[in-house]
């Protein structure tokens, strides 16, 4: 049985004061209202080292990106290595988010390299995939996402060391969500693709999150879809009531 993962992607938000207050609020509610799911928050790099110093039992901490350089240290201005993230206390890192694929021109090859760097340092990459609206309208969504899976997931991936997040680009921050049928079709196709790449036992244990406009009002339905093993939450992770409102649908 795959344990669900409720993950927050805070993106480029918050000052120190706002971010620390939100983290404390999440830690407090998570310590009181335990459910049979894992909780992860991914604050910005301005906050991660500060938040990691707070007691956060039962909540995993992640970064939103990692260096593509396969080095712990070196002349890579602006980069943060997987080893440095691990040293801070992170356990996860988001890689290949569509905002980075689109705005920072990250290719599947780059995403795969980053995922590999993370795994080799003991961090769990949350590898994001997802089609654009145009690709969906052209009937290419499955083909595009399965290609992203094949080319972004490293061959050393297992159900324990890597998480996939399916995030249709057109659903991110828009309030639009795919139909339950479309989510089920895509998550099933992703699991099949993982199976043909890495085998049945990896495929059956790997968590595949859904992301894109998840809210307390739609979480129960989306997280109830076959092969959906949790959520990657952007906007709604910035308010503890909304983030925990989503988690609470799984209690
Ligand atoms: P959203 O973002 O929940 O605001 O749509 C999800 C994401 O980008 O991970």
CSV table of C-alpha atoms and ligand atoms in Angstrom, one decimal:
chain,number,residue,atom,x,y,z
A,1,UNK,CA,0.0,0.0,0.0
A,2,UNK,CA,1.5,3.3,-1.0
A,3,UNK,CA,1.3,6.0,1.7
A,4,UNK,CA,0.0,9.3,0.4
A,5,UNK,CA,2.2,12.3,0.3
A,6,UNK,CA,0.8,15.8,0.9
A,7,UNK,CA,3.5,18.2,-0.4
A,8,UNK,CA,3.5,22.0,-0.5
A,9,UNK,CA,5.5,23.9,-3.1
A,10,UNK,CA,5.8,27.5,-1.7
A,11,UNK,CA,7.6,28.8,-4.9
A,12,UNK,CA,9.1,32.3,-4.7
A,13,UNK,CA,6.9,33.6,-1.9
A,14,UNK,CA,7.3,34.9,1.6
A,15,UNK,CA,9.7,37.0,3.6
A,16,UNK,CA,11.5,35.6,6.6
A,17,UNK,CA,8.7,36.5,9.0
A,18,UNK,CA,5.9,35.2,6.8
A,19,UNK,CA,7.7,32.0,6.0
A,20,UNK,CA,8.7,31.2,9.5
A,21,UNK,CA,5.1,31.8,10.7
A,22,UNK,CA,3.6,29.5,8.1
A,23,UNK,CA,6.2,26.8,8.8
A,24,UNK,CA,5.4,27.0,12.5
A,25,UNK,CA,1.7,26.8,11.9
A,26,UNK,CA,2.1,23.7,9.6
A,27,UNK,CA,4.4,22.0,12.2
A,28,UNK,CA,1.9,22.7,14.9
A,29,UNK,CA,-1.1,21.3,13.2
A,30,UNK,CA,0.8,18.3,11.8
A,31,UNK,CA,2.0,17.4,15.3
A,32,UNK,CA,-1.6,17.5,16.6
A,33,UNK,CA,-3.6,16.0,13.8
A,34,UNK,CA,-1.7,13.0,12.6
A,35,UNK,CA,-3.0,11.0,9.6
A,36,UNK,CA,-1.8,8.1,7.7
A,37,UNK,CA,0.1,10.2,5.2
A,38,UNK,CA,3.4,11.9,4.8
A,39,UNK,CA,3.7,15.7,4.8
A,40,UNK,CA,6.4,17.7,2.9
A,41,UNK,CA,6.9,21.4,2.6
A,42,UNK,CA,9.3,23.0,0.1
A,43,UNK,CA,10.0,26.6,1.1
A,44,UNK,CA,12.3,28.9,-0.9
A,45,UNK,CA,16.0,28.9,-0.4
A,46,UNK,CA,15.7,32.1,1.7
A,47,UNK,CA,13.8,30.1,4.3
A,48,UNK,CA,14.9,26.5,4.1
A,49,UNK,CA,17.9,26.8,6.4
A,50,UNK,CA,15.9,28.8,9.0
A,51,UNK,CA,12.9,26.4,8.9
A,52,UNK,CA,15.2,23.4,9.2
A,53,UNK,CA,16.3,24.7,12.6
A,54,UNK,CA,12.7,24.6,13.9
A,55,UNK,CA,11.5,21.3,15.5
A,56,UNK,CA,9.6,19.7,12.7
A,57,UNK,CA,9.0,16.1,13.6
A,58,UNK,CA,6.7,14.3,11.2
A,59,UNK,CA,7.1,16.9,8.4
A,60,UNK,CA,9.7,16.5,5.7
A,61,UNK,CA,11.5,19.4,4.2
A,62,UNK,CA,12.4,19.9,0.6
A,63,UNK,CA,14.0,22.4,-1.8
A,64,UNK,CA,12.5,23.5,-5.1
A,65,UNK,CA,15.5,22.9,-7.2
A,66,UNK,CA,19.1,21.5,-7.1
A,67,UNK,CA,22.2,22.1,-9.1
A,68,UNK,CA,22.7,20.0,-12.3
A,69,UNK,CA,26.4,19.9,-11.5
A,70,UNK,CA,27.4,16.5,-10.2
A,71,UNK,CA,29.7,18.0,-7.6
A,72,UNK,CA,29.2,18.7,-3.9
A,73,UNK,CA,31.1,22.0,-4.1
A,74,UNK,CA,32.7,24.1,-6.8
A,75,UNK,CA,32.6,27.1,-9.1
A,76,UNK,CA,28.8,27.1,-9.9
A,77,UNK,CA,27.7,30.6,-9.0
A,78,UNK,CA,24.1,30.7,-7.7
A,79,UNK,CA,23.7,26.9,-7.6
A,80,UNK,CA,23.0,24.8,-4.5
A,81,UNK,CA,24.2,21.2,-4.6
A,82,UNK,CA,22.4,18.1,-3.5
A,83,UNK,CA,25.0,17.6,-0.8
A,84,UNK,CA,24.4,21.1,0.5
A,85,UNK,CA,20.6,20.5,0.6
A,86,UNK,CA,21.2,17.3,2.5
A,87,UNK,CA,23.5,19.1,4.9
A,88,UNK,CA,20.7,21.6,5.6
A,89,UNK,CA,18.3,18.9,6.6
A,90,UNK,CA,16.3,18.6,3.4
A,91,UNK,CA,15.0,15.1,2.5
A,92,UNK,CA,13.4,15.9,-0.8
A,93,UNK,CA,13.8,18.2,-3.8
A,94,UNK,CA,11.4,19.2,-6.6
A,95,UNK,CA,13.0,18.8,-10.0
A,96,UNK,CA,11.7,19.7,-13.4
A,97,UNK,CA,8.8,21.8,-12.3
A,98,UNK,CA,7.0,23.1,-15.4
A,99,UNK,CA,7.9,26.7,-14.4
A,100,UNK,CA,11.6,25.7,-14.6
A,101,UNK,CA,11.1,23.6,-17.7
A,102,UNK,CA,9.4,26.6,-19.4
A,103,UNK,CA,11.2,29.7,-17.9
A,104,UNK,CA,14.6,28.2,-17.3
A,105,UNK,CA,14.6,25.9,-20.4
A,106,UNK,CA,15.2,22.8,-18.4
A,107,UNK,CA,15.1,19.8,-20.7
A,108,UNK,CA,14.3,16.2,-19.7
A,109,UNK,CA,18.1,15.5,-19.8
A,110,UNK,CA,18.7,18.3,-17.3
A,111,UNK,CA,15.9,17.1,-15.1
A,112,UNK,CA,17.2,13.5,-15.2
A,113,UNK,CA,20.7,14.7,-14.2
A,114,UNK,CA,19.3,16.7,-11.3
A,115,UNK,CA,17.2,13.7,-10.1
A,116,UNK,CA,20.3,11.6,-10.3
A,117,UNK,CA,22.4,14.0,-8.3
A,118,UNK,CA,19.6,14.1,-5.6
A,119,UNK,CA,19.3,10.3,-5.4
A,120,UNK,CA,23.1,9.8,-5.2
A,121,UNK,CA,23.2,12.2,-2.1
A,122,UNK,CA,20.2,10.5,-0.4
A,123,UNK,CA,17.6,13.1,-1.4
A,124,UNK,CA,14.3,12.1,-2.9
A,125,UNK,CA,13.6,14.0,-6.1
A,126,UNK,CA,10.0,14.9,-6.8
A,127,UNK,CA,10.1,14.7,-10.6
A,128,UNK,CA,7.5,16.9,-12.2
A,129,UNK,CA,5.9,16.1,-15.6
A,130,UNK,CA,2.9,17.5,-17.4
A,131,UNK,CA,1.5,18.6,-20.7
A,132,UNK,CA,0.6,22.1,-21.9
A,133,UNK,CA,-2.9,23.0,-22.9
A,134,UNK,CA,-2.0,22.9,-26.6
A,135,UNK,CA,-0.5,19.5,-26.2
A,136,UNK,CA,-3.7,18.3,-24.5
A,137,UNK,CA,-5.9,19.8,-27.1
A,138,UNK,CA,-3.9,18.1,-29.8
A,139,UNK,CA,-4.5,14.8,-28.1
A,140,UNK,CA,-0.8,14.4,-27.3
A,141,UNK,CA,-0.9,14.6,-23.5
A,142,UNK,CA,-0.2,10.9,-22.8
A,143,UNK,CA,2.6,10.8,-25.4
A,144,UNK,CA,4.3,13.9,-24.0
A,145,UNK,CA,4.1,12.9,-20.4
A,146,UNK,CA,5.2,9.3,-21.0
A,147,UNK,CA,8.2,10.7,-22.9
A,148,UNK,CA,9.0,13.0,-20.0
A,149,UNK,CA,8.9,10.0,-17.7
A,150,UNK,CA,11.2,7.9,-19.9
A,151,UNK,CA,13.7,10.7,-20.3
A,152,UNK,CA,13.6,12.4,-16.9
A,153,UNK,CA,13.5,9.4,-14.5
A,154,UNK,CA,17.0,7.9,-13.9
A,155,UNK,CA,17.5,4.2,-14.2
A,156,UNK,CA,18.5,3.9,-10.5
A,157,UNK,CA,15.0,5.2,-9.4
A,158,UNK,CA,13.0,3.0,-7.0
A,159,UNK,CA,9.7,3.5,-5.2
A,160,UNK,CA,11.6,4.6,-2.2
A,161,UNK,CA,14.1,7.1,-3.7
A,162,UNK,CA,12.0,9.0,-6.2
A,163,UNK,CA,8.5,10.5,-6.4
A,164,UNK,CA,6.7,11.5,-9.6
A,165,UNK,CA,4.3,14.5,-9.8
A,166,UNK,CA,1.9,14.8,-12.7
A,167,UNK,CA,1.1,18.5,-13.1
A,168,UNK,CA,-0.8,19.5,-16.2
A,169,UNK,CA,0.7,22.9,-17.0
A,170,UNK,CA,-2.7,24.4,-17.8
A,171,UNK,CA,-4.0,23.4,-14.3
A,172,UNK,CA,-1.2,25.1,-12.4
A,173,UNK,CA,-2.4,28.3,-10.6
A,174,UNK,CA,-5.5,28.5,-12.9
A,175,UNK,CA,-8.2,27.0,-10.8
A,176,UNK,CA,-8.8,24.5,-13.7
A,177,UNK,CA,-8.4,20.8,-13.0
A,178,UNK,CA,-8.6,17.8,-15.3
A,179,UNK,CA,-11.6,15.4,-15.1
A,180,UNK,CA,-11.3,12.5,-12.8
A,181,UNK,CA,-11.2,10.3,-15.9
A,182,UNK,CA,-8.3,12.2,-17.4
A,183,UNK,CA,-6.4,12.1,-14.1
A,184,UNK,CA,-7.0,8.3,-13.8
A,185,UNK,CA,-6.0,7.7,-17.4
A,186,UNK,CA,-2.8,9.7,-17.0
A,187,UNK,CA,-1.7,8.3,-13.7
A,188,UNK,CA,-2.3,4.7,-14.9
A,189,UNK,CA,-0.3,5.5,-18.1
A,190,UNK,CA,2.6,6.9,-15.9
A,191,UNK,CA,2.6,3.8,-13.8
A,192,UNK,CA,2.6,1.6,-16.9
A,193,UNK,CA,5.5,3.6,-18.3
A,194,UNK,CA,7.5,3.2,-15.0
A,195,UNK,CA,6.7,-0.5,-15.2
A,196,UNK,CA,8.1,-0.9,-18.7
A,197,UNK,CA,11.2,1.2,-17.7
A,198,UNK,CA,12.0,-0.1,-14.2
A,199,UNK,CA,9.9,-3.2,-13.6
A,200,UNK,CA,6.7,-4.2,-11.7
A,201,UNK,CA,8.0,-3.8,-8.2
A,202,UNK,CA,9.4,-0.3,-8.7
A,203,UNK,CA,6.2,0.7,-10.5
A,204,UNK,CA,3.9,-0.7,-7.8
A,205,UNK,CA,5.7,1.2,-5.0
A,206,UNK,CA,6.4,4.5,-6.7
A,207,UNK,CA,4.3,7.4,-5.6
A,208,UNK,CA,2.6,9.5,-8.3
A,209,UNK,CA,1.3,12.8,-7.0
A,210,UNK,CA,-1.3,15.0,-8.8
A,211,UNK,CA,-0.6,18.7,-8.8
A,212,UNK,CA,-2.4,21.7,-10.3
A,213,UNK,CA,-5.1,23.8,-8.5
A,214,UNK,CA,-5.6,21.3,-5.7
A,215,UNK,CA,-7.8,22.9,-3.0
A,216,UNK,CA,-9.7,21.6,0.1
A,217,UNK,CA,-12.8,21.5,-2.0
A,218,UNK,CA,-11.5,19.2,-4.8
A,219,UNK,CA,-8.8,17.2,-2.8
A,220,UNK,CA,-11.0,14.3,-1.7
A,221,UNK,CA,-12.1,13.6,-5.3
A,222,UNK,CA,-8.6,14.0,-6.9
A,223,UNK,CA,-6.8,12.1,-4.2
A,224,UNK,CA,-9.4,9.3,-4.4
A,225,UNK,CA,-8.6,8.6,-8.0
A,226,UNK,CA,-6.9,5.3,-8.7
A,227,UNK,CA,-3.1,5.6,-8.9
A,228,UNK,CA,-3.0,9.1,-7.3
A,229,UNK,CA,-0.7,8.9,-4.3
A,230,UNK,CA,-0.9,12.4,-3.0
A,231,UNK,CA,-0.8,16.0,-4.1
A,232,UNK,CA,1.8,18.7,-4.9
A,233,UNK,CA,0.2,21.9,-3.8
A,234,UNK,CA,1.2,25.4,-4.8
A,235,UNK,CA,-1.1,28.3,-4.0
A,236,UNK,CA,-3.1,26.4,-1.4
A,237,UNK,CA,0.0,25.5,0.5
A,238,UNK,CA,0.6,29.2,1.4
A,239,UNK,CA,-2.3,29.2,3.9
A,240,UNK,CA,-2.2,26.7,6.7
A,241,UNK,CA,-6.0,26.3,6.7
A,242,UNK,CA,-6.0,25.4,3.0
A,243,UNK,CA,-2.9,23.2,3.1
A,244,UNK,CA,-4.3,21.3,6.1
A,245,UNK,CA,-7.8,21.4,4.7
A,246,UNK,CA,-6.4,19.3,1.9
A,247,UNK,CA,-4.5,17.0,4.2
A,248,UNK,CA,-7.6,16.6,6.4
A,249,UNK,CA,-9.5,15.0,3.5
A,250,UNK,CA,-7.1,12.0,4.0
A,251,UNK,CA,-7.8,11.4,7.7
B,1,LIG,P1,-1.0,25.3,-7.8
B,1,LIG,O1,0.5,24.9,-8.1
B,1,LIG,O2,-1.5,24.4,-6.7
B,1,LIG,O3,-1.0,26.7,-7.4
B,1,LIG,O4,-1.8,25.1,-9.0
B,1,LIG,C1,0.9,23.6,-8.2
B,1,LIG,C2,2.4,23.5,-8.5
B,1,LIG,O5,2.9,24.3,-9.3
B,1,LIG,O6,3.1,22.7,-7.9
